[in-house]
PDB file of C-alpha atoms in Angstrom:
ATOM      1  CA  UNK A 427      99.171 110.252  94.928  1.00 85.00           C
ATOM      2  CA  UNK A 428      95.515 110.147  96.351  1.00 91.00           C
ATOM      3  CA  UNK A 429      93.443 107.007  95.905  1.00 94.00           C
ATOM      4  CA  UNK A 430      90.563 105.427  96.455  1.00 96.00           C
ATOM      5  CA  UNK A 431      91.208 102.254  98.447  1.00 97.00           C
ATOM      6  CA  UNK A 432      89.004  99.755  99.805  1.00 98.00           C
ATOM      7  CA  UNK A 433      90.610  98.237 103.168  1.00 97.00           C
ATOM      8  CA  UNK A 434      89.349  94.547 104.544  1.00 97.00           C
ATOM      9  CA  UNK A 435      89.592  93.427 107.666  1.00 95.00           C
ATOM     10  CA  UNK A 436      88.030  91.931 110.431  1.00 94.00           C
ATOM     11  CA  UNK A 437      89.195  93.692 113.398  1.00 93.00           C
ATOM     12  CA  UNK A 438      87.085  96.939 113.640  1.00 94.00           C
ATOM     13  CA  UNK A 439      89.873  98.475 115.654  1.00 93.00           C
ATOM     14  CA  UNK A 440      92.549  97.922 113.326  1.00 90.00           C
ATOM     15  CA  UNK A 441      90.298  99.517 110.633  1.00 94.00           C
ATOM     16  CA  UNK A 442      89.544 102.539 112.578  1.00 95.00           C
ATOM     17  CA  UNK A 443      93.458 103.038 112.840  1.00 93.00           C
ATOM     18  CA  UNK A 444      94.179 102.459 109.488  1.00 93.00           C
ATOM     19  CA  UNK A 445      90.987 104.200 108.137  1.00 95.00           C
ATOM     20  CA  UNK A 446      91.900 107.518 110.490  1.00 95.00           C
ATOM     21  CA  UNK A 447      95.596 107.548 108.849  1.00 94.00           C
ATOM     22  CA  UNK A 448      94.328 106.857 105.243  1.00 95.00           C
ATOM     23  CA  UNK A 449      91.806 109.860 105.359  1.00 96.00           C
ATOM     24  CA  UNK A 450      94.011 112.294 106.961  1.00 96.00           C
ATOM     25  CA  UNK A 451      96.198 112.098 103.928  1.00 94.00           C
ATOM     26  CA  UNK A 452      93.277 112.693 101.568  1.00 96.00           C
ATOM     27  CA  UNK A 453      92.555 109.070 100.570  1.00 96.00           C
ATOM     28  CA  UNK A 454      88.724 107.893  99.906  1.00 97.00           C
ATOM     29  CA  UNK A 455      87.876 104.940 102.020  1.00 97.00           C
ATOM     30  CA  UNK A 456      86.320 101.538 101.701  1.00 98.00           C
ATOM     31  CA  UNK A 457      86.112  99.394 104.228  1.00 97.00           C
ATOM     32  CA  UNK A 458      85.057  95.717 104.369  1.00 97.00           C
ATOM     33  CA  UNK A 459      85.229  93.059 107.041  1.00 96.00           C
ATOM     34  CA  UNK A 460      86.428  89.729 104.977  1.00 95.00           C
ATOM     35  CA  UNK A 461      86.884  89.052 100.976  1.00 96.00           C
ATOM     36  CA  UNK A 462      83.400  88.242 100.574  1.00 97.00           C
ATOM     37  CA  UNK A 463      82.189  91.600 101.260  1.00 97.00           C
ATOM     38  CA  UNK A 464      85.238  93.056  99.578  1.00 97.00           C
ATOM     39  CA  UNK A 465      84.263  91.403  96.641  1.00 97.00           C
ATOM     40  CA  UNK A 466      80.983  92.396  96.847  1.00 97.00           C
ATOM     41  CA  UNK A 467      82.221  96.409  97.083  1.00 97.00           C
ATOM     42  CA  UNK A 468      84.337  95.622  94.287  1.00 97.00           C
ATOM     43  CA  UNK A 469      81.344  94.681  92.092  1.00 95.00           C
ATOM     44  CA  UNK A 470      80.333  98.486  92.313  1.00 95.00           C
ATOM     45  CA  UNK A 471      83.035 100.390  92.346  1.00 95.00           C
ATOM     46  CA  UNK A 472      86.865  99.249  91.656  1.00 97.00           C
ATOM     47  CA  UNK A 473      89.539 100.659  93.813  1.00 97.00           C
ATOM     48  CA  UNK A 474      92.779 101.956  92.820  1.00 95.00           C
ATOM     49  CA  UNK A 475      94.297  99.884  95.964  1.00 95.00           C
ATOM     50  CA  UNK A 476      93.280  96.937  97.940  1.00 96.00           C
ATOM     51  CA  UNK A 477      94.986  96.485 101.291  1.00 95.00           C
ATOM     52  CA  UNK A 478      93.917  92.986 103.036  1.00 94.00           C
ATOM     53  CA  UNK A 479      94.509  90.746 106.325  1.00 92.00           C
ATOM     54  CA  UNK A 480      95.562  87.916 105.499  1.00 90.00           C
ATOM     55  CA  UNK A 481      93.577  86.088 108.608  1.00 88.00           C
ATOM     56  CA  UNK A 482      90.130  86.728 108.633  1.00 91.00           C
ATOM     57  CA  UNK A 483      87.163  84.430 109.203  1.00 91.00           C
ATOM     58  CA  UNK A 484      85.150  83.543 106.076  1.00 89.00           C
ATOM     59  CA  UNK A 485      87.593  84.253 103.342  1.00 93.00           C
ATOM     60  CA  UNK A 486      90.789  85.789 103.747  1.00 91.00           C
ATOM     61  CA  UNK A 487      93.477  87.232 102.582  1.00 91.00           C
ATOM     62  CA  UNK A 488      95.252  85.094 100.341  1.00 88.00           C
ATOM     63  CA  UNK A 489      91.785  83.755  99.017  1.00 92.00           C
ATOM     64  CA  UNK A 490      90.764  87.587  98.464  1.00 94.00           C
ATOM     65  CA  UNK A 491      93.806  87.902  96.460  1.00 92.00           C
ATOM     66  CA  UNK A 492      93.460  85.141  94.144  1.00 91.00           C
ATOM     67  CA  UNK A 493      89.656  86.134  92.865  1.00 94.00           C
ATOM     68  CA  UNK A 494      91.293  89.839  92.524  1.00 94.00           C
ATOM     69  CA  UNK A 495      94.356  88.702  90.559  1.00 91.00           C
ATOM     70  CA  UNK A 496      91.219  86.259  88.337  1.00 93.00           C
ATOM     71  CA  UNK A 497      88.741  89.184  88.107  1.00 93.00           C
ATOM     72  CA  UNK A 498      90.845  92.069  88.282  1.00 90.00           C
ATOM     73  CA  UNK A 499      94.433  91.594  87.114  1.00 86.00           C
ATOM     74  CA  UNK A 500      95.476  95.333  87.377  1.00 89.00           C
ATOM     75  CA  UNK A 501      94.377  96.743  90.697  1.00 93.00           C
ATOM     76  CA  UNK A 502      97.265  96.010  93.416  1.00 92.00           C
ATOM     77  CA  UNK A 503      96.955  94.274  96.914  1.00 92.00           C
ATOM     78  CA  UNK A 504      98.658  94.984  99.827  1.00 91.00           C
ATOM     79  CA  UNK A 505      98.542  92.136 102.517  1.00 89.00           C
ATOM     80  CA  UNK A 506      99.033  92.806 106.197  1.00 87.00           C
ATOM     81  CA  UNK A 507      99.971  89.607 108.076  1.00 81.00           C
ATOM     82  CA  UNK A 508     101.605  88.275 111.130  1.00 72.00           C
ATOM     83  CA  UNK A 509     104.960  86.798 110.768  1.00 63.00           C
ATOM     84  CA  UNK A 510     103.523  83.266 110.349  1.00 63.00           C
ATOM     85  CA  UNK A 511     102.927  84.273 107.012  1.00 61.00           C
ATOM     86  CA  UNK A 512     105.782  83.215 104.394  1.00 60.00           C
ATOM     87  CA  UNK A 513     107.377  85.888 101.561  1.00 60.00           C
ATOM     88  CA  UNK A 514     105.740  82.970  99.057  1.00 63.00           C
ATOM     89  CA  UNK A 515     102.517  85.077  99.258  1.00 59.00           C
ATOM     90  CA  UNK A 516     104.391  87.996  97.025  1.00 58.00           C
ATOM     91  CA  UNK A 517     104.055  85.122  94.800  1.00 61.00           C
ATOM     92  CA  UNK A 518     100.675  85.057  94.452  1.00 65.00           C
ATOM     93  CA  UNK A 519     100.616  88.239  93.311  1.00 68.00           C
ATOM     94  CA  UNK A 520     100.227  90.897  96.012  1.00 73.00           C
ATOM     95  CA  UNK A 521     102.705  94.222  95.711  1.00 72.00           C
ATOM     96  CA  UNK A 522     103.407  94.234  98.950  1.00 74.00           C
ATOM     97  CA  UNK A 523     103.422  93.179 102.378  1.00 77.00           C
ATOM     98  CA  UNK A 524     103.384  94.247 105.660  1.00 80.00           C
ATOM     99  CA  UNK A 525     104.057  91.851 108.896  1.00 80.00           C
ATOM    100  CA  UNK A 526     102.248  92.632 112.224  1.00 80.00           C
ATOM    101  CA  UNK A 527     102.972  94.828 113.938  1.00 81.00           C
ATOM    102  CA  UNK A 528     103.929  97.421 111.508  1.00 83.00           C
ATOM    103  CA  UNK A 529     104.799 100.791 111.918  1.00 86.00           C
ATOM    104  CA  UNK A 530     102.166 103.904 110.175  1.00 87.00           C
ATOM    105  CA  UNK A 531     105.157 105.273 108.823  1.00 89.00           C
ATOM    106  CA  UNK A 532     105.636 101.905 106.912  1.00 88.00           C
ATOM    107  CA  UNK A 533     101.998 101.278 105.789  1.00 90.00           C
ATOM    108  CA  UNK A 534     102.744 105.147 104.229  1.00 90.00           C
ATOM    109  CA  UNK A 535     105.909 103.982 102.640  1.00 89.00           C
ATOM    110  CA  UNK A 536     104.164 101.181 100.995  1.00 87.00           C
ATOM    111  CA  UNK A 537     101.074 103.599  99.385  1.00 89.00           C
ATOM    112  CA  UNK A 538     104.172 105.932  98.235  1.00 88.00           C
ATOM    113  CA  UNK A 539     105.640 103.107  96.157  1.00 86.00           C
ATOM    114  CA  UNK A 540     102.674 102.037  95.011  1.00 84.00           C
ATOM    115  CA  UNK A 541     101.473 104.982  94.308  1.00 83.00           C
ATOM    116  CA  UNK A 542     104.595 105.800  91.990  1.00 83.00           C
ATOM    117  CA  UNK A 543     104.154 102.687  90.484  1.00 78.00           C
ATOM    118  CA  UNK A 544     100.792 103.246  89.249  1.00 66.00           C
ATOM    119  CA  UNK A 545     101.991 106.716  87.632  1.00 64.00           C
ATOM    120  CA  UNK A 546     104.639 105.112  84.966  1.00 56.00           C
ATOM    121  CA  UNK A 547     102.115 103.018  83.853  1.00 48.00           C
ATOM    122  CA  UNK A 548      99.232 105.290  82.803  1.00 46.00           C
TER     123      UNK A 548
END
């Protein structure tokens, strides 16, 4: 399933690499550099996906996902952190996550499912 996803980050270079494998498989791109300006990109157009570091300066991750799950109950979040990072975060409401380093093949993985998930419930 093709989406329209809006990726946050602060490292440029990670969302360059992420960016370059989300277009190639015909996804429309967003990108944003902490939750602040996500939000702001979110107050024009909603993605179908959000896929977030969790550590960024300003607000992060976590943060990020908590005004989504207020303003915008249905659109998932993926969260990419380091290991330092419990499983409690699935908690507060993010589909998925992904620990650092991760493999493309498992970012992919993780769209697929979501992507499926979306599909039952239209």
């Amino acid at each position: 399933k093709i989406m329209d996803i809006l990726l946050v980050d602060d490292d440029v270079a990670v969302r360059a690499m992420i960016g370059d494998v989300l277009e190639s498989r015909g996804h429309s791109l967003r990108t944003a550099g902490d939750g602040l300006e996500a939000l702001q990109l979110m107050q024009e157009a909603l993605p179908e996906l959000v896929i977030s570091d969790v550590h960024m300066p300003g607000m992060g991750g976590v943060e990020l996902l908590r005004e989504i799950r207020s303003r915008f109950q249905e659109i998932p979040v993926l969260l990419i952190a380091g290991m330092d990072v419990k499983e409690d975060v699935l908690e507060t409401g993010a589909c998925a996550r992904l620990s650092k380093p991760f493999q493309i093949r498992q970012l992919l993985s993780c769209l697929e499912d979501i992507g499926n998930q979306g599909e039952g419930s239209g």
